[in-house]
PDB file of C-alpha atoms and ligand atoms in Angstrom:
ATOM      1  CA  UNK S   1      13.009  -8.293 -12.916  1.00  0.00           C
ATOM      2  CA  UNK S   2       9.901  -6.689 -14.439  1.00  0.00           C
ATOM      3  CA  UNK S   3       6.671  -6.676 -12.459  1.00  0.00           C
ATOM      4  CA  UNK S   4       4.476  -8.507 -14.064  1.00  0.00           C
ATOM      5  CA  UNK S   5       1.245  -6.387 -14.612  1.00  0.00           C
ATOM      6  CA  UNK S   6      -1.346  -9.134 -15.308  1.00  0.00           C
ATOM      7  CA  UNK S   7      -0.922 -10.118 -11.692  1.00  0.00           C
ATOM      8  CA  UNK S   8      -1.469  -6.938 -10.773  1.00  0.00           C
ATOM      9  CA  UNK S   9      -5.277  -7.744 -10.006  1.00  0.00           C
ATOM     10  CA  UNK S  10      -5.800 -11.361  -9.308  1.00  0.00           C
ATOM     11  CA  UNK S  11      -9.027 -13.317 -10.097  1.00  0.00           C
ATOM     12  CA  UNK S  12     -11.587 -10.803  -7.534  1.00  0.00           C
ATOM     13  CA  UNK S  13     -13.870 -12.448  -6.145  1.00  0.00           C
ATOM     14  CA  UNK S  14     -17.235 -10.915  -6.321  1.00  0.00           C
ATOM     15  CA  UNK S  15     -19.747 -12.327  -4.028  1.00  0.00           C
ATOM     16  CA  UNK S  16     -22.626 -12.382  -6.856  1.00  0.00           C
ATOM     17  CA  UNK S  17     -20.088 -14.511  -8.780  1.00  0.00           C
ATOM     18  CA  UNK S  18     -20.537 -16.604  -5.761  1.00  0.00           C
ATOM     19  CA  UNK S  19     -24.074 -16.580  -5.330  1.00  0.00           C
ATOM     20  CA  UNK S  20     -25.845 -16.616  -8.261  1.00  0.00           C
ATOM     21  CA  UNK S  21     -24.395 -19.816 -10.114  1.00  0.00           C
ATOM     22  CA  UNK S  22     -26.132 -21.630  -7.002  1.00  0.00           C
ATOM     23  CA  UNK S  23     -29.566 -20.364  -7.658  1.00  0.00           C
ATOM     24  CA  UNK S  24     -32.055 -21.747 -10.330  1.00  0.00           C
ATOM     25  CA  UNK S  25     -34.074 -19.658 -12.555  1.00  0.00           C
ATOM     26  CA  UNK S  26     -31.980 -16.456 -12.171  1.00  0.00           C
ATOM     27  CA  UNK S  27     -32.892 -13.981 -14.161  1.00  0.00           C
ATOM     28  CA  UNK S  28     -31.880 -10.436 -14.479  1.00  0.00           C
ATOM     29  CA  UNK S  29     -34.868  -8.079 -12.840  1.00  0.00           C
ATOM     30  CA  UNK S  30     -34.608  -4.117 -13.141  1.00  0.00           C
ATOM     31  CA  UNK S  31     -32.184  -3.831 -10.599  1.00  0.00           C
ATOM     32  CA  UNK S  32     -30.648  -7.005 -10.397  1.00  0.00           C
ATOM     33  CA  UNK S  33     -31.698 -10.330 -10.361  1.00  0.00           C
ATOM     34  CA  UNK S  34     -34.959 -12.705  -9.528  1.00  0.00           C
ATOM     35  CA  UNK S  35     -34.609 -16.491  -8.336  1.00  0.00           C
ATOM     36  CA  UNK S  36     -35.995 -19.499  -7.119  1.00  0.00           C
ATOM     37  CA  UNK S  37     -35.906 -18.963  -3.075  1.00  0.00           C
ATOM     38  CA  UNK S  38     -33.396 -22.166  -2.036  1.00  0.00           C
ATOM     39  CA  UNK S  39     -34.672 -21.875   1.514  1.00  0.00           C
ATOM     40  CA  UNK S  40     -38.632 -22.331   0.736  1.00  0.00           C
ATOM     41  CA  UNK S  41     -40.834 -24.591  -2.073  1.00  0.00           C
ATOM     42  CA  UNK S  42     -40.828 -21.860  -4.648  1.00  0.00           C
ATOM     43  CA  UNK S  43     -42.895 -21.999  -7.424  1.00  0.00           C
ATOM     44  CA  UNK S  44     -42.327 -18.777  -9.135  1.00  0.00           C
ATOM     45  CA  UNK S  45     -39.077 -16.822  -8.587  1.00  0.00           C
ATOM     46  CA  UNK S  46     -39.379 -14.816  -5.358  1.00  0.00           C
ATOM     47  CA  UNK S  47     -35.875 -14.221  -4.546  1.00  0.00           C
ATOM     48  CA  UNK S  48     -34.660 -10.791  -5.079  1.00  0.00           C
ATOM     49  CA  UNK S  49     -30.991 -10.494  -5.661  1.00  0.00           C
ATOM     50  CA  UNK S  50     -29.104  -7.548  -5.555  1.00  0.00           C
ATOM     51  CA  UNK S  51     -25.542  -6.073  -5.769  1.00  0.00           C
ATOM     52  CA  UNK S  52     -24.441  -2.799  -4.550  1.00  0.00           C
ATOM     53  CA  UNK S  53     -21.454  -0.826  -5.750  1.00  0.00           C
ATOM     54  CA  UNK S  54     -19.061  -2.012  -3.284  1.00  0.00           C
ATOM     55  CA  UNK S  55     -19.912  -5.774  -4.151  1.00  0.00           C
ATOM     56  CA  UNK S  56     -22.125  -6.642  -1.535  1.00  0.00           C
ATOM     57  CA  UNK S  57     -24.844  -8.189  -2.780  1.00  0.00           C
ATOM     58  CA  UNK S  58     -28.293  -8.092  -0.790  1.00  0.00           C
ATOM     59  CA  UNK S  59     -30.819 -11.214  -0.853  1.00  0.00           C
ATOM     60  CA  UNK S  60     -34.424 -10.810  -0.052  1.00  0.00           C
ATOM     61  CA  UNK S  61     -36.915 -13.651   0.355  1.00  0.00           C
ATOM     62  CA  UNK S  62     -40.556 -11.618  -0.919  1.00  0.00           C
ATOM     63  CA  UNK S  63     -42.195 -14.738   0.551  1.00  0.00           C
ATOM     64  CA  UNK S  64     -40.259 -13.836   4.210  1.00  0.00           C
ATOM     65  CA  UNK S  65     -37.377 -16.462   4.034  1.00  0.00           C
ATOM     66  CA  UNK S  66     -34.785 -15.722   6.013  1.00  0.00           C
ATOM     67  CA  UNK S  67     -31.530 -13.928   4.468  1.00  0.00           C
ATOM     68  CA  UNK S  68     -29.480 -16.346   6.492  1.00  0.00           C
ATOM     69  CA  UNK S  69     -31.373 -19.569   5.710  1.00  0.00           C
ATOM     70  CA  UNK S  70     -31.538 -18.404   1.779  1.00  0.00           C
ATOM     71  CA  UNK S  71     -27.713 -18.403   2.047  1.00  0.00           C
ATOM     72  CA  UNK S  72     -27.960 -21.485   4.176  1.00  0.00           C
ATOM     73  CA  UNK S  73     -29.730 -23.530   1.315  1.00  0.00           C
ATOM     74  CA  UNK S  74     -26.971 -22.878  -1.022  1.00  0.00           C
ATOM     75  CA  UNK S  75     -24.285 -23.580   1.222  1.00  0.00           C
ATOM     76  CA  UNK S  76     -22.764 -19.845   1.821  1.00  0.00           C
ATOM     77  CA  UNK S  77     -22.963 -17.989   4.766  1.00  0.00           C
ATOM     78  CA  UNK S  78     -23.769 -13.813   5.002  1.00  0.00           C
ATOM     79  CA  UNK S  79     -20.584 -13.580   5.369  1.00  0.00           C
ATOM     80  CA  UNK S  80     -20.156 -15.424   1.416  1.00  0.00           C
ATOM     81  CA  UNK S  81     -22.346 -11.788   0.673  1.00  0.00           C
ATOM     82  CA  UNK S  82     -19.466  -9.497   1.432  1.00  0.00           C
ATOM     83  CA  UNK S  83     -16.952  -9.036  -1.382  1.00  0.00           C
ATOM     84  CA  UNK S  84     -13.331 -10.057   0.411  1.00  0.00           C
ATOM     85  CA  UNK S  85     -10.974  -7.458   1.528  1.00  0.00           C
ATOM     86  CA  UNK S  86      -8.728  -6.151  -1.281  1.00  0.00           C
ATOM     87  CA  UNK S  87      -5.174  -7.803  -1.672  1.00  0.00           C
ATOM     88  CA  UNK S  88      -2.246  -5.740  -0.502  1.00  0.00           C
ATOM     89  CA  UNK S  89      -1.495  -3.953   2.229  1.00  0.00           C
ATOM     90  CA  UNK S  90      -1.836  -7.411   4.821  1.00  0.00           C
ATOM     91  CA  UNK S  91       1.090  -8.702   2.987  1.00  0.00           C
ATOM     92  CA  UNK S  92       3.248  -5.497   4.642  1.00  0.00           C
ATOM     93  CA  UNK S  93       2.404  -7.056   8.086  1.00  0.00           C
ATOM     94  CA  UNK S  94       5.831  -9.583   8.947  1.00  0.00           C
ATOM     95  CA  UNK S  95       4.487 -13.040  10.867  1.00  0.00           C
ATOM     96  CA  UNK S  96       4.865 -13.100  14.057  1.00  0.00           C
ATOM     97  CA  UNK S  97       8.027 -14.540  15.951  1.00  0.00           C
ATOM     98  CA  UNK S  98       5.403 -15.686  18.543  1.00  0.00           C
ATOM     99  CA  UNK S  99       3.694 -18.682  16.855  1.00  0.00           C
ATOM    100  CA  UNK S 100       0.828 -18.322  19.993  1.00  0.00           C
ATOM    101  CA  UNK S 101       0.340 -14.613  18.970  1.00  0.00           C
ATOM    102  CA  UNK S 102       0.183 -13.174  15.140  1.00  0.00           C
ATOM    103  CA  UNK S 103      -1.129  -9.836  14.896  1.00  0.00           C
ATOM    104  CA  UNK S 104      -2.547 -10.559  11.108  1.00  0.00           C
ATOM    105  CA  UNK S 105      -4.149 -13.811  12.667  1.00  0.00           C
ATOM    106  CA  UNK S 106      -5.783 -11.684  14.686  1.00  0.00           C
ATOM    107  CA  UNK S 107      -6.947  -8.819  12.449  1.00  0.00           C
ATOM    108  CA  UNK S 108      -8.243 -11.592   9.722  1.00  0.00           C
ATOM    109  CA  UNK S 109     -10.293 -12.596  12.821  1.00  0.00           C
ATOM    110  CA  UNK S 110     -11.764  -9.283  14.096  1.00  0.00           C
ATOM    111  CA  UNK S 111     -12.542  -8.043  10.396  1.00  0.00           C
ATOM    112  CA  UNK S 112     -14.221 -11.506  10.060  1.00  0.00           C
ATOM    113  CA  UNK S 113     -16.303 -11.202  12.810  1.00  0.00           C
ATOM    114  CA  UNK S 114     -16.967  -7.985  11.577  1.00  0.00           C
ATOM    115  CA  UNK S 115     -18.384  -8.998   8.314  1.00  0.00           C
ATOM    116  CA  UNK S 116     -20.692 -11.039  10.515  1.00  0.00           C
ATOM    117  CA  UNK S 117     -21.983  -8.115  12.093  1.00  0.00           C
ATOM    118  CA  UNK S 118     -22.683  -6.144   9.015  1.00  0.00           C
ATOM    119  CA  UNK S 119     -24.188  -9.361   7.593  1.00  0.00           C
ATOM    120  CA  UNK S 120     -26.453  -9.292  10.602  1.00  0.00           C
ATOM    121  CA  UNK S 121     -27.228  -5.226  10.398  1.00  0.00           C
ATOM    122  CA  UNK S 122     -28.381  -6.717   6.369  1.00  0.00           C
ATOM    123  CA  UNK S 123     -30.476  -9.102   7.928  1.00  0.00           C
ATOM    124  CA  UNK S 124     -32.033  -6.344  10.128  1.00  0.00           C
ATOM    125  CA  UNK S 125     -32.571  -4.224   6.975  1.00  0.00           C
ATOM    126  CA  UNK S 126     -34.485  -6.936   5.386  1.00  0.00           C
ATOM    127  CA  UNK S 127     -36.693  -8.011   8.627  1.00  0.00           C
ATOM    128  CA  UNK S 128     -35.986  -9.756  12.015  1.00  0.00           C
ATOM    129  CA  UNK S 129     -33.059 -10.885  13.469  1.00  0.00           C
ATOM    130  CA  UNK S 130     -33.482 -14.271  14.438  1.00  0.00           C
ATOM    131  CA  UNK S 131     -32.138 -15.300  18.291  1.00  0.00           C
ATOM    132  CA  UNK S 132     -29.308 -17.588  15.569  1.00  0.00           C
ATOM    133  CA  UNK S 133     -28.570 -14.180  14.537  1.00  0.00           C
ATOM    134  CA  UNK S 134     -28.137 -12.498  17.873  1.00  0.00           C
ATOM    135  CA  UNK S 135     -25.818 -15.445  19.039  1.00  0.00           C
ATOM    136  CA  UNK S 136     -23.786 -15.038  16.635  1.00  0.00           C
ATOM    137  CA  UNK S 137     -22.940 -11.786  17.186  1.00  0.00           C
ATOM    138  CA  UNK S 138     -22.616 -12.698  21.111  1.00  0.00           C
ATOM    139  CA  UNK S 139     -19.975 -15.321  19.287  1.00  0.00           C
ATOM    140  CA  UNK S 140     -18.410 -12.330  17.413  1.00  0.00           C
ATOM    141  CA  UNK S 141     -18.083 -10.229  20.380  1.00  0.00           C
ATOM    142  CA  UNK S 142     -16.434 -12.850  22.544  1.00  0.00           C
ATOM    143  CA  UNK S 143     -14.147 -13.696  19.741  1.00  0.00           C
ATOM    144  CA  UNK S 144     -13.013 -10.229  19.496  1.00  0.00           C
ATOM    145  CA  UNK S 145     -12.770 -10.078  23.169  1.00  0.00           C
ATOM    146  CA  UNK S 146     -10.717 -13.432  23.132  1.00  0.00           C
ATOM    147  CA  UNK S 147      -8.093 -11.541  20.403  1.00  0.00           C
ATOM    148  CA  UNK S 148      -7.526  -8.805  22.731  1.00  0.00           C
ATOM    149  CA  UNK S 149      -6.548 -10.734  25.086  1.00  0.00           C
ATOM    150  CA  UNK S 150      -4.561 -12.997  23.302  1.00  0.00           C
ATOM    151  CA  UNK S 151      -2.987 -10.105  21.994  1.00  0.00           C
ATOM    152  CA  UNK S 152      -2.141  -8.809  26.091  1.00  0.00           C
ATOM    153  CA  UNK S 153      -3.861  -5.715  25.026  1.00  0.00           C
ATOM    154  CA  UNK S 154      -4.344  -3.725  28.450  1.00  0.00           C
ATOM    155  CA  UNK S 155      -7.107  -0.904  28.344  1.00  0.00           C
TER     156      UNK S 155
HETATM  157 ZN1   ZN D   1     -37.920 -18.020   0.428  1.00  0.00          ZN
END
């Protein structure tokens, strides 16, 4: 049977795809776009929008909103601002015969946690963490912590 080359690269997902449908009066600005802020009453566009070269795209309230409560308003979270991992080489990893234990359950979890994190390093790039933010990442850490063990990993 002959691969079939149009599948080769399913529908990406690009964060921005995401993002910007759900914000009003976006606009293209000179290096990316300007927006209605969801998260505050915003008379003239003050959200800055913009997406790097890896996909990520970075938000930033001018009028101080929160990166997290932007997202928030629109019903993403940071982590909705991170382009997903690239299809592929997770498919080479065979379930697990242990249904309590999958080592690609556990991966998807750790490099989602991680995505919080860098979320969070965004959010530190564009201001203050809030204490949400720093709980989170407590959350992250214990989840990764929980995996290990789950996984009987033994330093
Ligand atoms: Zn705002």
């Amino acid at each position: 049977m002959q691969p079939n080359f149009s599948q080769k690269h399913p529908s990406t997902h690009r964060p921005i795809d995401l993002i910007l449908p759900r914000l009003e009066k976006a606009r293209r600005s000179k290096n990316g776009w300007i927006a209605r802020c969801p998260a505050h009453l915003d008379k003239t566009p003050s959200l800055g929008v913009r997406e790097l070269d890896d996909g990520r795209v970075l938000i930033h309230c001018f009028s101080g909103c929160d990166a997290a409560d932007v997202v928030a308003a629109v019903g993403l979270t940071l982590a909705d601002l991170f382009p997903p991992r690239p299809p592929g080489p997770e498919r080479q990893f065979a379930p697990s015969s242990n249904p309590a234990f999958s080592p690609f359950d556990v991966l998807r979890l750790i490099q989602h946690e991680i995505h919080i994190v860098l979320a969070a390093a965004c959010t530190a790039l564009n201001g203050e963490l809030t204490r949400e933010d720093i709980e989170r990442l407590q959350t992250a850490i214990n989840r990764i912590t929980d995996a290990i063990r789950l996984a009987g990993v033994k330093r």
